[in-house]
Coordinates of C-alpha atoms and ligand atoms in Angstrom, one line a residue:
M1 CA 15.7 0.0 17.6
R2 CA 13.9 1.9 14.8
V3 CA 11.2 0.2 12.7
V4 CA 9.9 2.2 9.7
L5 CA 6.7 1.6 7.7
V6 CA 7.3 2.2 4.0
G7 CA 4.8 1.7 1.2
Q8 CA 2.9 3.2 -1.6
P9 CA 0.2 5.8 -0.7
N10 CA -3.0 4.4 0.8
C11 CA -1.7 0.9 1.5
G12 CA -2.6 1.1 5.2
K13 CA 0.7 2.2 6.9
S14 CA -1.1 4.6 9.2
A15 CA -3.8 2.0 10.0
L16 CA -1.0 -0.3 11.1
F17 CA 0.7 2.5 13.0
N18 CA -2.5 3.4 14.9
S19 CA -3.3 -0.2 15.7
V20 CA -0.1 -0.4 17.8
A21 CA 0.8 3.2 18.7
G22 CA -2.6 4.5 19.9
Y23 CA -2.4 7.8 21.7
K24 CA 1.4 7.8 22.2
A25 CA 2.1 9.1 18.7
M26 CA 4.4 12.1 18.3
V27 CA 4.8 14.3 15.2
G28 CA 8.3 14.7 13.8
N29 CA 9.5 17.0 11.0
F30 CA 12.0 16.1 8.4
P31 CA 15.0 18.4 8.8
G32 CA 14.6 21.6 6.8
T33 CA 11.1 20.7 5.6
T34 CA 7.5 21.1 6.7
V35 CA 6.8 17.4 5.8
E36 CA 5.7 15.6 8.9
Y37 CA 5.9 12.0 10.0
L38 CA 4.6 10.2 13.0
C39 CA 6.7 8.2 15.5
S40 CA 5.9 6.4 18.7
P41 CA 7.6 4.3 21.3
I42 CA 6.2 0.8 21.3
T43 CA 6.5 -2.2 23.6
L44 CA 5.6 -5.5 22.1
S45 CA 6.3 -9.0 23.5
Q46 CA 8.5 -7.3 26.1
K47 CA 10.6 -5.6 23.4
H48 CA 10.9 -1.9 22.9
F49 CA 11.3 0.0 19.7
T50 CA 10.4 3.2 17.9
L51 CA 7.9 2.9 15.1
V52 CA 8.0 5.5 12.3
D53 CA 5.2 6.1 9.8
L54 CA 6.7 7.6 6.7
P55 CA 4.8 9.4 3.9
G56 CA 3.7 7.0 1.1
I57 CA 6.0 6.7 -2.0
Y58 CA 5.5 5.2 -5.4
S59 CA 9.2 4.9 -6.2
L60 CA 12.5 5.7 -4.5
S61 CA 13.3 8.1 -7.4
S62 CA 10.0 10.1 -7.4
P63 CA 10.6 13.8 -7.5
E64 CA 7.6 14.7 -5.3
S65 CA 8.7 16.5 -2.1
E66 CA 7.0 14.2 0.4
E67 CA 8.4 11.2 -1.4
V68 CA 11.9 12.7 -1.6
T69 CA 11.8 13.2 2.2
T70 CA 10.9 9.5 2.8
R71 CA 13.8 8.5 0.6
R72 CA 16.2 10.8 2.4
Y73 CA 15.0 9.5 5.7
L74 CA 15.7 5.9 4.6
L75 CA 19.2 6.7 3.3
R76 CA 20.3 9.0 6.1
E77 CA 18.7 7.6 9.2
Q78 CA 19.5 4.0 8.4
P79 CA 16.5 2.3 10.1
D80 CA 17.1 -1.1 11.8
V81 CA 14.3 -2.7 9.8
I82 CA 11.8 -1.7 7.1
I83 CA 8.3 -2.9 7.1
N84 CA 7.3 -2.7 3.4
V85 CA 3.6 -2.4 3.5
L86 CA 1.8 -3.6 0.3
D87 CA -1.8 -3.3 -0.7
A88 CA -2.3 -7.0 -1.5
S89 CA -5.3 -6.1 -3.8
V90 CA -2.9 -4.4 -6.2
L91 CA 0.1 -6.7 -5.6
S92 CA 1.8 -6.4 -9.0
R93 CA 2.0 -2.6 -8.8
S94 CA 3.1 -2.7 -5.2
L95 CA 5.9 -5.1 -5.8
E96 CA 7.8 -2.5 -8.0
L97 CA 8.6 -0.4 -4.8
T98 CA 9.5 -3.7 -3.0
L99 CA 12.2 -4.4 -5.7
E100 CA 13.6 -0.9 -5.2
L101 CA 13.6 -1.2 -1.4
L102 CA 15.5 -4.6 -1.6
D103 CA 18.3 -2.7 -3.4
L104 CA 18.8 -0.7 -0.2
Q105 CA 20.0 -3.9 1.5
V106 CA 18.4 -2.9 4.8
P107 CA 16.7 -5.6 6.9
M108 CA 13.1 -5.9 5.7
V109 CA 9.8 -7.6 6.2
V110 CA 6.9 -7.5 3.7
C111 CA 3.5 -6.9 5.0
L112 CA 0.6 -8.0 2.7
N113 CA -2.1 -5.7 4.0
M114 CA -5.7 -5.4 2.7
M115 CA -6.0 -9.2 2.5
D116 CA -9.7 -8.8 2.8
E117 CA -9.8 -6.6 -0.3
A118 CA -7.5 -9.0 -2.2
G119 CA -9.9 -11.9 -1.2
K120 CA -12.9 -9.9 -2.6
K121 CA -11.1 -9.5 -5.9
G122 CA -10.3 -13.3 -5.9
I123 CA -6.6 -12.8 -5.6
E124 CA -4.8 -15.8 -3.9
I125 CA -1.2 -15.2 -2.8
D126 CA 1.2 -18.0 -2.0
R127 CA 3.1 -16.1 0.7
E128 CA 5.7 -18.9 1.2
H129 CA 6.6 -18.6 -2.4
L130 CA 6.7 -14.9 -2.3
S131 CA 8.9 -15.0 0.8
Q132 CA 11.3 -17.4 -0.9
D133 CA 11.4 -15.3 -4.1
L134 CA 12.1 -12.0 -2.1
G135 CA 14.3 -13.6 0.6
V136 CA 12.4 -11.8 3.4
P137 CA 9.5 -12.8 5.7
V138 CA 6.0 -12.1 4.3
V139 CA 3.1 -11.5 6.8
P140 CA -0.5 -11.1 5.7
T141 CA -2.6 -8.5 7.6
I142 CA -5.9 -6.7 7.7
A143 CA -4.8 -3.6 9.5
V144 CA -8.3 -2.1 10.1
Q145 CA -9.3 -5.3 12.0
G146 CA -5.9 -5.7 13.8
Q147 CA -5.5 -9.1 12.1
G148 CA -1.9 -10.3 11.8
V149 CA -0.5 -7.1 13.3
S150 CA 1.4 -8.7 16.2
D151 CA 2.8 -11.4 13.9
L152 CA 4.0 -8.7 11.6
F153 CA 5.9 -6.7 14.3
N154 CA 7.4 -9.9 15.8
A155 CA 8.7 -10.9 12.4
A156 CA 10.1 -7.4 11.9
L157 CA 12.0 -7.6 15.3
V158 CA 13.4 -11.0 14.3
A159 CA 14.5 -9.7 10.9
A160 CA 16.2 -6.7 12.6
E161 CA 18.1 -9.0 14.9
Q162 CA 19.0 -11.5 12.2
R163 CA 19.7 -8.7 9.6
T164 CA 17.5 -10.4 7.0
K165 CA 18.1 -8.2 4.0
G166 CA 16.5 -10.1 1.1
K167 CA 17.6 -10.7 -2.5
V168 CA 18.7 -8.1 -5.1
F169 CA 16.9 -8.6 -8.4
F170 CA 19.0 -8.3 -11.5
F171 CA 18.1 -6.6 -14.8
S172 CA 18.9 -7.8 -18.3
Q173 CA 22.5 -7.7 -19.5
D174 CA 21.8 -4.5 -21.4
I175 CA 21.4 -2.8 -18.1
E176 CA 23.6 -4.9 -15.8
K177 CA 26.8 -4.4 -18.0
P178 CA 26.6 -0.6 -17.8
I179 CA 25.9 -0.9 -14.1
A180 CA 29.0 -3.1 -13.6
E181 CA 31.1 -0.6 -15.6
L182 CA 29.9 2.4 -13.6
Q183 CA 30.3 0.4 -10.4
S184 CA 34.0 -0.1 -11.1
L185 CA 34.4 3.7 -11.4
V186 CA 32.4 4.7 -8.4
N187 CA 34.5 5.0 -5.2
K188 CA 33.2 3.1 -2.2
K189 CA 33.5 6.3 -0.2
T190 CA 31.3 8.2 -2.6
A191 CA 28.5 5.6 -2.3
A192 CA 28.9 5.2 1.5
G193 CA 28.7 9.0 1.8
L194 CA 25.3 8.9 0.1
G195 CA 24.1 5.9 2.3
V196 CA 24.0 3.3 -0.6
S197 CA 26.0 0.5 -2.1
T198 CA 28.1 1.2 -5.2
R199 CA 25.7 -0.9 -7.2
L200 CA 22.6 1.0 -6.1
L201 CA 24.4 4.4 -6.7
S202 CA 25.4 3.2 -10.3
L203 CA 21.8 2.1 -10.9
K204 CA 20.4 5.4 -9.7
L205 CA 22.9 7.4 -11.8
L206 CA 21.9 5.5 -14.9
E207 CA 18.3 6.1 -14.0
E208 CA 19.0 9.8 -14.2
D209 CA 18.1 10.4 -10.5
R210 CA 18.9 14.1 -10.2
E211 CA 19.6 14.2 -6.4
F212 CA 22.0 11.2 -6.5
E213 CA 23.7 12.7 -9.6
E214 CA 24.2 16.2 -8.0
Q215 CA 25.6 14.7 -4.8
A216 CA 27.7 12.0 -6.4
L217 CA 29.3 14.4 -9.0
A218 CA 30.0 16.9 -6.2
I219 CA 32.1 14.2 -4.4
Q220 CA 33.5 12.5 -7.6
P221 CA 33.5 14.9 -10.6
D222 CA 35.3 12.3 -12.8
L223 CA 32.0 10.4 -13.2
T224 CA 30.8 13.3 -15.4
G225 CA 32.6 11.8 -18.5
P226 CA 31.5 8.2 -18.6
L227 CA 27.9 8.7 -17.3
P228 CA 26.3 10.1 -20.5
S229 CA 27.9 7.5 -22.8
L230 CA 26.7 4.6 -20.6
R231 CA 23.2 6.0 -20.5
K232 CA 23.3 6.5 -24.3
R233 CA 24.4 2.9 -24.8
I234 CA 21.2 1.7 -23.1
S235 CA 18.9 4.3 -24.9
D236 CA 20.5 3.5 -28.3
R237 CA 19.7 -0.2 -27.9
H238 CA 16.1 0.3 -26.8
G239 CA 15.1 3.6 -28.5
R240 CA 14.0 5.1 -25.2
S241 CA 15.8 6.9 -22.4
A242 CA 17.8 4.7 -19.9
E243 CA 15.4 5.8 -17.2
M244 CA 12.4 4.4 -19.1
V245 CA 14.2 1.2 -20.0
I246 CA 15.1 0.5 -16.4
A247 CA 11.5 1.4 -15.2
S248 CA 9.9 -0.9 -17.7
E249 CA 12.3 -3.8 -16.8
R250 CA 11.5 -3.3 -13.1
H251 CA 7.8 -3.3 -14.1
A252 CA 8.3 -6.6 -16.0
L253 CA 10.2 -8.1 -13.0
A254 CA 7.2 -7.2 -10.7
V255 CA 4.7 -8.7 -13.1
N256 CA 6.7 -11.9 -13.4
L257 CA 6.9 -12.1 -9.6
F258 CA 3.2 -11.5 -9.3
E259 CA 2.4 -14.2 -11.8
H260 CA 4.7 -16.6 -10.0
V261 CA 3.1 -16.2 -6.6
A262 CA -0.5 -15.2 -7.2
K263 CA -3.6 -16.6 -8.8
V264 CA -6.7 -14.7 -9.6
R265 CA -9.9 -16.8 -9.2
A266 CA -13.2 -15.8 -10.6
R267 CA -14.5 -12.8 -8.6
V268 CA -16.1 -13.8 -5.4
P269 CA -19.8 -12.8 -5.6
K270 CA -20.7 -10.0 -3.2
P271 CA -22.8 -11.0 -0.2
R272 CA -26.5 -10.4 -0.8
R273 CA -26.6 -7.5 1.7
E274 CA -23.8 -5.7 -0.1
Q275 CA -25.6 -6.3 -3.4
V276 CA -28.7 -4.6 -2.0
D277 CA -26.7 -1.8 -0.4
Q278 CA -25.2 -1.0 -3.7
Y279 CA -28.6 0.1 -4.9
V280 CA -30.3 1.5 -1.8
M281 CA -27.1 3.6 -0.8
H282 CA -26.8 5.0 -4.3
P283 CA -26.9 8.9 -4.1
L284 CA -29.8 9.1 -6.7
L285 CA -31.3 5.7 -6.9
G286 CA -31.4 5.5 -3.1
Y287 CA -33.8 8.5 -2.9
L288 CA -36.0 7.1 -5.7
I289 CA -36.2 3.7 -3.9
L290 CA -37.1 5.5 -0.6
G291 CA -39.8 7.6 -2.4
F292 CA -41.2 4.4 -4.0
I293 CA -41.3 2.6 -0.6
L294 CA -43.1 5.6 1.1
L295 CA -45.6 5.9 -1.7
S296 CA -46.3 2.2 -1.6
L297 CA -46.9 2.4 2.2
F298 CA -49.3 5.4 1.8
S299 CA -51.2 3.6 -1.0
L300 CA -51.4 0.4 1.1
V301 CA -52.8 2.4 4.0
F302 CA -55.2 4.2 1.7
V303 CA -56.5 1.1 -0.1
L304 CA -56.7 -1.0 3.1
G305 CA -58.5 1.9 4.8
Q306 CA -61.0 2.3 2.0
G307 CA -61.8 -1.5 2.1
L308 CA -62.0 -1.6 5.9
E309 CA -63.9 1.7 6.4
G310 CA -67.5 0.2 5.7
P311 CA -67.3 -3.0 7.8
L312 CA -65.5 -1.1 10.7
L313 CA -68.2 1.7 10.7
G314 CA -70.9 -0.9 10.6
L315 CA -69.3 -2.6 13.6
F316 CA -69.1 0.7 15.5
D317 CA -72.8 1.4 14.7
K318 CA -73.9 -2.0 15.9
G319 CA -71.7 -1.5 19.1
A320 CA -73.4 1.9 19.7
Q321 CA -76.9 0.4 19.2
Y322 CA -76.1 -2.4 21.7
L323 CA -74.7 0.1 24.2
N324 CA -77.7 2.4 23.9
A325 CA -80.1 -0.5 24.4
F326 CA -78.1 -1.7 27.4
L327 CA -78.0 1.8 29.0
K328 CA -81.8 2.4 28.6
Ligands
GTP1 N1 -10.4 -3.1 3.8 C1 -9.3 -2.6 4.4 N2 -9.1 -1.3 4.4 C2 -7.9 -0.9 5.0 C3 -6.9 -1.8 5.5 N3 -5.9 -1.1 6.0 C4 -6.2 0.2 5.8 N4 -7.4 0.3 5.2 C5 -8.0 1.6 4.8 O1 -7.3 2.1 3.7 C6 -7.3 3.5 3.7 C7 -5.9 4.1 3.7 O2 -5.2 3.6 4.9 P1 -4.1 4.5 5.6 O3 -3.6 3.8 6.8 O4 -4.4 5.9 5.7 O5 -3.0 4.4 4.4 P2 -1.5 5.0 4.4 O6 -0.6 4.0 3.8 O7 -1.1 5.6 5.7 O8 -1.7 6.2 3.3 P3 -0.7 7.5 3.1 O9 -0.3 8.0 4.5 O10 -1.5 8.4 2.3 O11 0.5 7.0 2.4 C8 -8.1 3.9 5.0 O12 -9.4 4.2 4.7 C9 -8.0 2.7 5.9 O13 -9.1 2.5 6.7 C10 -7.2 -3.2 5.4 O14 -6.5 -4.1 5.8 N5 -8.4 -3.6 4.8
MG2 MG1 -0.6 7.5 6.3

């Protein structure tokens, strides 16, 4: 069984990977590229699987080379389950990729990582609600502390066995109608050859995804005719390219989802220690504070010394006189 970690850059995929893989990690190369990924055999709750840590991606359609390789891996290698790792402290932005991954219709679990950071920002997430909305299990974690990690992998193994694929989110009719028209023209074989459903291929073609377009038109050149006019229909209605219209609707869907499942309380005040650290660890202010403390210490010793010098010397003189008298 293959379990893959997919998420936006810096959401904590490698922290999760390291917390279960430890020293057993192996480096793999995507075929024909220098882009590397880590994989490791794992045994958890007496179950064995291979865990793969893929490079972070902002979107399935991103043209960056590392992101393209993650996308190709997902489409060609057909993992048994995706663990979609989200940075819970920037939930709304993270959900945009989740919506794209749901379109792949691969078994999936959502990991709400960085719950400690979300807490500090006052973000409260109703994970039951989020799970209902997405149709997949949602597990909160703090990867750097190992919190929730075993629950996450157990949920992923169950999702793989039960083939829990989650819901597909629909766009407005302005986009859904052209998708349906294109879908009726796309052959099932063409989509299957590219590792996606006819709906997802139609959506990606309307989004002007270059790689899908090249590959799909190579298999089915008859799509060349209707494609530009369907895109134009969307762009004419909205005054922006079809790609931008779809991206902004996906953004709006993610924001709605966020507002449905999350509340932002007033910011939790930082603990006093962190408030003090903020000043004393400052690269410039820290040195000034250190200088002030040292100067204060020297002054204290100096002032105290001056005040105590007279009485102390008198005490020593008296002591010496007594000693002399005693020794005579
Ligand atoms: N506070 C907090 N920090 C975390 C948590 N998980 C990961 N981090 C930190 O977040 C940073 C990024 O974590 P990584 O595991 O490297 O993120 P990644 O998703 O592998 O990043 P890419 O490989 O660049 O896509 C590191 O400094 C981690 O220590 C968490 O739950 N809480
Ligand atoms: Mg990483």
